[in-house]
Every structure is written in C-alpha cells, then in structure tokens.
Amino acid sequence: MKKAFLPIFFFVSFLSLQAQQLYLEGYPALLRTTYEKDIFPDKKNYLALGAKLAVGSDHFQVGGEYRSDLTAAKLPFGNTSSSFKETYYGGFLRYKIARYPAMRFGLVLKAGAGVHDQSVEFASQPNIRYNYDPIVGGQAGAGISIPLTRPFMLELGYTYHFLKRPEFHGIDPHFASYHLFSAGLSLNFVFGKRKQEYDQLRQNRRFRNRN
C-alpha cells in the first residue's frame, strides 16, 4: 500500500509550486477503540506515531498523512485475546480559523479518508499474524494550533476514524472505529504575496516593541 500512497505526495508536491503555505507536522498519538460492542465490548488504549504534509492557501490546505501503530489494541475475544495493529495512509483537508494562520493561535478543522492496512494476532497463535485486505475509512476532527517560535507551532488535535472490517478468521464483520488524540509539532512556511504581508506584520511588531 505504500505505492498507493505515493501519488498523494506527488500531488501535494505539485500543488506546492503555486501554494501560499506549506505545512509539515509530526505527532505521537493516543488512540482508544470504539469497536462494535456486541463483538468487542471493552475499550482499549494504544499508541501510534504519524506525519502530515499539506499545501494550499493560507487558511485552507490539502495533504497526505501516514501513521503507524507503536503498540497494539489488545482485546478479549472468546476464550482468547486478539491484538490489532495498523498502518494508515490517507488524504485530508485542513482549515485553520485565524487572521494569520501561520503565526497565530487558531482553531483547526479537518476531514479526510484513507486506507487502513490492518492485521490481527490471536493469543493462542502468538507467532502468526493475519493481514486484512486494505480497508477504506473516513475521518473528521478538530484541534487548536498554538504558536511557539517561528516557524514552529504546537498542534493539539482530536480525530474520529470510522471504518468497517469484513468477516475474517472467525471474527464477524464489525465497525472498528476509534478516537485519536494527538499532540504534534508543525512547521508552517508562507510564500508569495502572503509572505510579504507576514514579513510586514512582523516588522511592524518589532517597531512597536522598540518604542
């Protein structure tokens, strides 16, 4: 599935030629399962690490995302337990509500879709991992972006991923959605005429501080 994700980055790279802003983020995340209760009634936490790349206007960007689980979602299943892990490849739309998004605090809204490469391992078969066929799912979320020092920002976000797994190795079809809480560090680069406005704003601010 890595090859399937490459076109997203090529598309983002092409857009960057005309973009006003380039956005990069790396983030650790805490995830919490909300799997179908009839099959997996328990809720479990696990960890992941991801990255985002996006380009577009100053407020609105389109981009690609990659994420891989660091730990597994381990859930009771019948007389044993099952451990799920995934790698996620997706695209997203991002909008930040702020007068100067690349340098000021603001609310971030996002939505997208992607491919979940998932696997499951049963406790009774610890050395065997079964791989699902790729599953397409959607996502939506919100967060806040807090300026640190130019061009870095702290990104705190929440995303809900929704997907449905098919029947697989004795596990009935079920919704395998989850909550994702992230705390990342982003780089925000501005180009063109918009950059001139940012530079002028910073110069005016330095002038006011000196006086």
mmCIF file of C-alpha atoms in Angstrom:
data_model
loop_
_atom_site.group_PDB
_atom_site.id
_atom_site.type_symbol
_atom_site.label_atom_id
_atom_site.label_comp_id
_atom_site.label_asym_id
_atom_site.label_seq_id
_atom_site.Cartn_x
_atom_site.Cartn_y
_atom_site.Cartn_z
ATOM 1 C CA MET A 1 0.000 0.000 0.000
ATOM 2 C CA LYS A 2 2.981 2.301 0.192
ATOM 3 C CA LYS A 3 2.892 2.587 -3.600
ATOM 4 C CA ALA A 4 -0.767 3.605 -3.417
ATOM 5 C CA PHE A 5 0.158 6.446 -1.068
ATOM 6 C CA LEU A 6 2.916 7.878 -3.287
ATOM 7 C CA PRO A 7 0.505 9.680 -5.699
ATOM 8 C CA ILE A 8 -0.803 11.732 -2.753
ATOM 9 C CA PHE A 9 2.670 13.099 -2.041
ATOM 10 C CA PHE A 10 3.319 13.757 -5.731
ATOM 11 C CA PHE A 11 0.026 15.664 -5.894
ATOM 12 C CA VAL A 12 0.922 17.663 -2.780
ATOM 13 C CA SER A 13 4.370 18.433 -4.233
ATOM 14 C CA PHE A 14 2.773 19.680 -7.454
ATOM 15 C CA LEU A 15 0.388 21.966 -5.556
ATOM 16 C CA SER A 16 3.292 23.411 -3.571
ATOM 17 C CA LEU A 17 4.528 25.145 -6.736
ATOM 18 C CA GLN A 18 1.548 27.524 -6.518
ATOM 19 C CA ALA A 19 0.917 27.331 -2.774
ATOM 20 C CA GLN A 20 0.789 30.153 -0.264
ATOM 21 C CA GLN A 21 1.571 27.825 2.622
ATOM 22 C CA LEU A 22 3.454 24.556 3.171
ATOM 23 C CA TYR A 23 2.513 22.658 6.317
ATOM 24 C CA LEU A 24 4.502 19.790 7.904
ATOM 25 C CA GLU A 25 3.630 18.007 11.142
ATOM 26 C CA GLY A 26 4.998 15.090 13.124
ATOM 27 C CA TYR A 27 2.967 13.755 16.015
ATOM 28 C CA PRO A 28 2.622 11.000 18.617
ATOM 29 C CA ALA A 29 -0.959 9.909 19.277
ATOM 30 C CA LEU A 30 -3.080 8.107 21.841
ATOM 31 C CA LEU A 31 -5.873 6.026 20.298
ATOM 32 C CA ARG A 32 -8.919 4.495 22.004
ATOM 33 C CA THR A 33 -11.058 1.793 20.424
ATOM 34 C CA THR A 34 -14.794 2.136 19.855
ATOM 35 C CA TYR A 35 -15.269 -1.250 18.202
ATOM 36 C CA GLU A 36 -18.734 -2.779 17.852
ATOM 37 C CA LYS A 37 -19.923 -3.629 21.376
ATOM 38 C CA ASP A 38 -21.522 -6.979 20.521
ATOM 39 C CA ILE A 39 -18.117 -8.333 19.463
ATOM 40 C CA PHE A 40 -15.588 -6.204 21.372
ATOM 41 C CA PRO A 41 -17.334 -4.590 24.373
ATOM 42 C CA ASP A 42 -14.088 -3.445 26.006
ATOM 43 C CA LYS A 43 -12.330 -0.186 25.117
ATOM 44 C CA LYS A 44 -8.536 -0.179 24.919
ATOM 45 C CA ASN A 45 -5.848 2.486 24.533
ATOM 46 C CA TYR A 46 -2.782 2.174 22.327
ATOM 47 C CA LEU A 47 -0.090 4.412 20.810
ATOM 48 C CA ALA A 48 0.908 5.486 17.315
ATOM 49 C CA LEU A 49 3.280 7.830 15.506
ATOM 50 C CA GLY A 50 2.384 9.836 12.397
ATOM 51 C CA ALA A 51 3.260 12.635 9.985
ATOM 52 C CA LYS A 52 1.354 15.048 7.719
ATOM 53 C CA LEU A 53 2.291 17.101 4.674
ATOM 54 C CA ALA A 54 -0.085 19.688 3.183
ATOM 55 C CA VAL A 55 -0.076 22.688 0.847
ATOM 56 C CA GLY A 56 -2.610 25.301 -0.189
ATOM 57 C CA SER A 57 -3.791 28.779 0.645
ATOM 58 C CA ASP A 58 -3.004 30.471 3.919
ATOM 59 C CA HIS A 59 -6.167 29.158 5.588
ATOM 60 C CA PHE A 60 -7.017 26.034 3.587
ATOM 61 C CA GLN A 61 -4.705 23.151 2.681
ATOM 62 C CA VAL A 62 -4.934 19.686 1.114
ATOM 63 C CA GLY A 63 -2.453 16.998 2.104
ATOM 64 C CA GLY A 64 -1.417 13.458 2.861
ATOM 65 C CA GLU A 65 -0.941 11.579 6.132
ATOM 66 C CA TYR A 66 0.979 8.490 7.257
ATOM 67 C CA ARG A 67 0.616 6.791 10.626
ATOM 68 C CA SER A 68 1.803 3.513 12.146
ATOM 69 C CA ASP A 69 0.868 1.887 15.459
ATOM 70 C CA LEU A 70 3.587 1.601 18.092
ATOM 71 C CA THR A 71 1.551 -0.684 20.356
ATOM 72 C CA ALA A 72 -1.422 -2.950 19.671
ATOM 73 C CA ALA A 73 -5.089 -2.728 20.605
ATOM 74 C CA LYS A 74 -5.368 -5.914 22.668
ATOM 75 C CA LEU A 75 -8.970 -7.029 23.202
ATOM 76 C CA PRO A 76 -10.623 -10.156 24.687
ATOM 77 C CA PHE A 77 -12.162 -12.413 22.044
ATOM 78 C CA GLY A 78 -13.945 -15.598 23.112
ATOM 79 C CA ASN A 79 -11.565 -17.761 25.128
ATOM 80 C CA THR A 80 -8.506 -15.865 23.922
ATOM 81 C CA SER A 81 -7.488 -12.313 23.068
ATOM 82 C CA SER A 82 -6.819 -10.513 19.809
ATOM 83 C CA SER A 83 -4.222 -7.833 19.105
ATOM 84 C CA PHE A 84 -4.910 -5.399 16.257
ATOM 85 C CA LYS A 85 -2.309 -3.160 14.617
ATOM 86 C CA GLU A 86 -2.495 -0.930 11.557
ATOM 87 C CA THR A 87 -0.662 1.365 9.206
ATOM 88 C CA TYR A 88 -2.735 4.233 7.828
ATOM 89 C CA TYR A 89 -2.287 6.122 4.540
ATOM 90 C CA GLY A 90 -4.712 8.922 3.743
ATOM 91 C CA GLY A 91 -5.553 12.325 2.379
ATOM 92 C CA PHE A 92 -7.164 15.211 4.230
ATOM 93 C CA LEU A 93 -8.485 18.770 4.008
ATOM 94 C CA ARG A 94 -7.406 21.242 6.686
ATOM 95 C CA TYR A 95 -8.819 24.667 7.539
ATOM 96 C CA LYS A 96 -7.473 26.981 10.240
ATOM 97 C CA ILE A 97 -9.586 29.798 11.638
ATOM 98 C CA ALA A 98 -7.190 32.681 12.395
ATOM 99 C CA ARG A 99 -6.335 36.026 10.817
ATOM 100 C CA TYR A 100 -2.727 34.943 10.247
ATOM 101 C CA PRO A 101 -2.820 31.119 10.398
ATOM 102 C CA ALA A 102 0.933 30.535 10.039
ATOM 103 C CA MET A 103 1.827 32.627 13.083
ATOM 104 C CA ARG A 104 -1.192 32.948 15.400
ATOM 105 C CA PHE A 105 -3.373 30.811 17.645
ATOM 106 C CA GLY A 106 -6.399 29.317 15.904
ATOM 107 C CA LEU A 107 -8.999 26.576 15.650
ATOM 108 C CA VAL A 108 -8.249 23.812 13.130
ATOM 109 C CA LEU A 109 -10.947 21.783 11.344
ATOM 110 C CA LYS A 110 -10.125 18.742 9.220
ATOM 111 C CA ALA A 111 -11.695 15.848 7.332
ATOM 112 C CA GLY A 112 -10.441 13.136 5.032
ATOM 113 C CA ALA A 113 -10.314 9.487 4.014
ATOM 114 C CA GLY A 114 -7.687 6.817 3.677
ATOM 115 C CA VAL A 115 -6.614 3.193 3.630
ATOM 116 C CA HIS A 116 -6.171 1.132 6.798
ATOM 117 C CA ASP A 117 -3.652 -1.724 6.477
ATOM 118 C CA GLN A 118 -4.594 -3.869 9.458
ATOM 119 C CA SER A 119 -3.542 -7.145 10.998
ATOM 120 C CA VAL A 120 -4.678 -9.314 13.912
ATOM 121 C CA GLU A 121 -2.807 -11.736 16.126
ATOM 122 C CA PHE A 122 -4.518 -14.201 18.477
ATOM 123 C CA ALA A 123 -3.028 -15.067 21.873
ATOM 124 C CA SER A 124 -3.364 -18.771 21.101
ATOM 125 C CA GLN A 125 -1.213 -18.235 17.990
ATOM 126 C CA PRO A 126 1.378 -15.651 19.110
ATOM 127 C CA ASN A 127 3.704 -16.191 16.166
ATOM 128 C CA ILE A 128 1.061 -15.891 13.443
ATOM 129 C CA ARG A 129 -0.243 -12.525 12.277
ATOM 130 C CA TYR A 130 -3.145 -12.416 9.819
ATOM 131 C CA ASN A 131 -3.386 -9.438 7.444
ATOM 132 C CA TYR A 132 -6.706 -7.961 6.405
ATOM 133 C CA ASP A 133 -7.219 -6.727 2.872
ATOM 134 C CA PRO A 134 -6.883 -2.905 2.814
ATOM 135 C CA ILE A 135 -9.937 -1.183 4.333
ATOM 136 C CA VAL A 136 -11.093 2.279 3.252
ATOM 137 C CA GLY A 137 -12.356 4.564 6.009
ATOM 138 C CA GLY A 138 -13.123 8.192 6.755
ATOM 139 C CA GLN A 139 -12.039 10.688 9.395
ATOM 140 C CA ALA A 140 -13.109 14.030 10.839
ATOM 141 C CA GLY A 141 -11.794 16.128 13.681
ATOM 142 C CA ALA A 142 -10.765 19.437 15.187
ATOM 143 C CA GLY A 143 -7.994 20.931 17.266
ATOM 144 C CA ILE A 144 -6.025 24.016 18.152
ATOM 145 C CA SER A 145 -2.759 25.389 16.798
ATOM 146 C CA ILE A 146 -0.548 27.308 19.237
ATOM 147 C CA PRO A 147 2.457 29.402 18.118
ATOM 148 C CA LEU A 148 5.792 28.568 19.723
ATOM 149 C CA THR A 149 8.708 30.123 17.887
ATOM 150 C CA ARG A 150 8.866 30.884 14.174
ATOM 151 C CA PRO A 151 8.035 28.719 12.205
ATOM 152 C CA PHE A 152 7.040 26.088 14.812
ATOM 153 C CA MET A 153 3.576 25.518 16.281
ATOM 154 C CA LEU A 154 2.127 23.104 18.804
ATOM 155 C CA GLU A 155 -0.786 21.164 17.302
ATOM 156 C CA LEU A 156 -3.309 19.592 19.698
ATOM 157 C CA GLY A 157 -5.996 17.607 17.928
ATOM 158 C CA TYR A 158 -8.809 15.088 18.095
ATOM 159 C CA THR A 159 -9.856 12.893 15.177
ATOM 160 C CA TYR A 160 -12.546 10.233 14.866
ATOM 161 C CA HIS A 161 -11.772 7.456 12.378
ATOM 162 C CA PHE A 162 -14.676 5.346 11.159
ATOM 163 C CA LEU A 163 -14.303 2.070 9.235
ATOM 164 C CA LYS A 164 -15.877 -1.376 8.999
ATOM 165 C CA ARG A 165 -13.937 -4.630 8.980
ATOM 166 C CA PRO A 166 -15.230 -7.601 6.961
ATOM 167 C CA GLU A 167 -15.520 -11.164 8.322
ATOM 168 C CA PHE A 168 -12.046 -12.516 8.949
ATOM 169 C CA HIS A 169 -10.683 -15.690 10.598
ATOM 170 C CA GLY A 170 -13.754 -16.255 12.763
ATOM 171 C CA ILE A 171 -14.306 -12.569 13.600
ATOM 172 C CA ASP A 172 -17.709 -11.356 12.357
ATOM 173 C CA PRO A 173 -17.974 -8.121 10.329
ATOM 174 C CA HIS A 174 -17.925 -5.155 12.686
ATOM 175 C CA PHE A 175 -17.349 -1.425 12.950
ATOM 176 C CA ALA A 176 -13.763 -0.841 14.118
ATOM 177 C CA SER A 177 -13.785 2.909 14.667
ATOM 178 C CA TYR A 178 -11.517 4.714 17.103
ATOM 179 C CA HIS A 179 -10.735 8.057 18.737
ATOM 180 C CA LEU A 180 -7.322 9.635 18.118
ATOM 181 C CA PHE A 181 -5.785 12.287 20.379
ATOM 182 C CA SER A 182 -2.587 13.868 19.051
ATOM 183 C CA ALA A 183 -0.004 16.406 20.229
ATOM 184 C CA GLY A 184 2.333 17.341 17.398
ATOM 185 C CA LEU A 185 4.925 19.862 16.304
ATOM 186 C CA SER A 186 4.325 21.606 12.972
ATOM 187 C CA LEU A 187 6.326 23.729 10.559
ATOM 188 C CA ASN A 188 4.422 26.472 8.697
ATOM 189 C CA PHE A 189 6.055 28.145 5.677
ATOM 190 C CA VAL A 190 4.358 31.020 3.805
ATOM 191 C CA PHE A 191 5.125 32.036 0.200
ATOM 192 C CA GLY A 192 4.389 34.744 -2.361
ATOM 193 C CA LYS A 193 2.415 37.894 -1.646
ATOM 194 C CA ARG A 194 1.080 36.441 1.565
ATOM 195 C CA LYS A 195 4.646 36.102 2.859
ATOM 196 C CA GLN A 196 5.180 39.819 2.244
ATOM 197 C CA GLU A 197 2.165 40.557 4.455
ATOM 198 C CA TYR A 198 3.574 38.336 7.214
ATOM 199 C CA ASP A 199 7.007 39.990 6.965
ATOM 200 C CA GLN A 200 5.439 43.449 7.152
ATOM 201 C CA LEU A 201 3.391 42.416 10.169
ATOM 202 C CA ARG A 202 6.499 41.106 11.953
ATOM 203 C CA GLN A 203 8.445 44.297 11.143
ATOM 204 C CA ASN A 204 5.628 46.466 12.498
ATOM 205 C CA ARG A 205 5.506 44.371 15.644
ATOM 206 C CA ARG A 206 9.265 44.739 16.198
ATOM 207 C CA PHE A 207 8.957 48.512 15.635
ATOM 208 C CA ARG A 208 6.178 48.778 18.220
ATOM 209 C CA ASN A 209 8.190 46.703 20.709
ATOM 210 C CA ARG A 210 11.206 49.020 20.329
ATOM 211 C CA ASN A 211 9.019 52.037 21.029
#
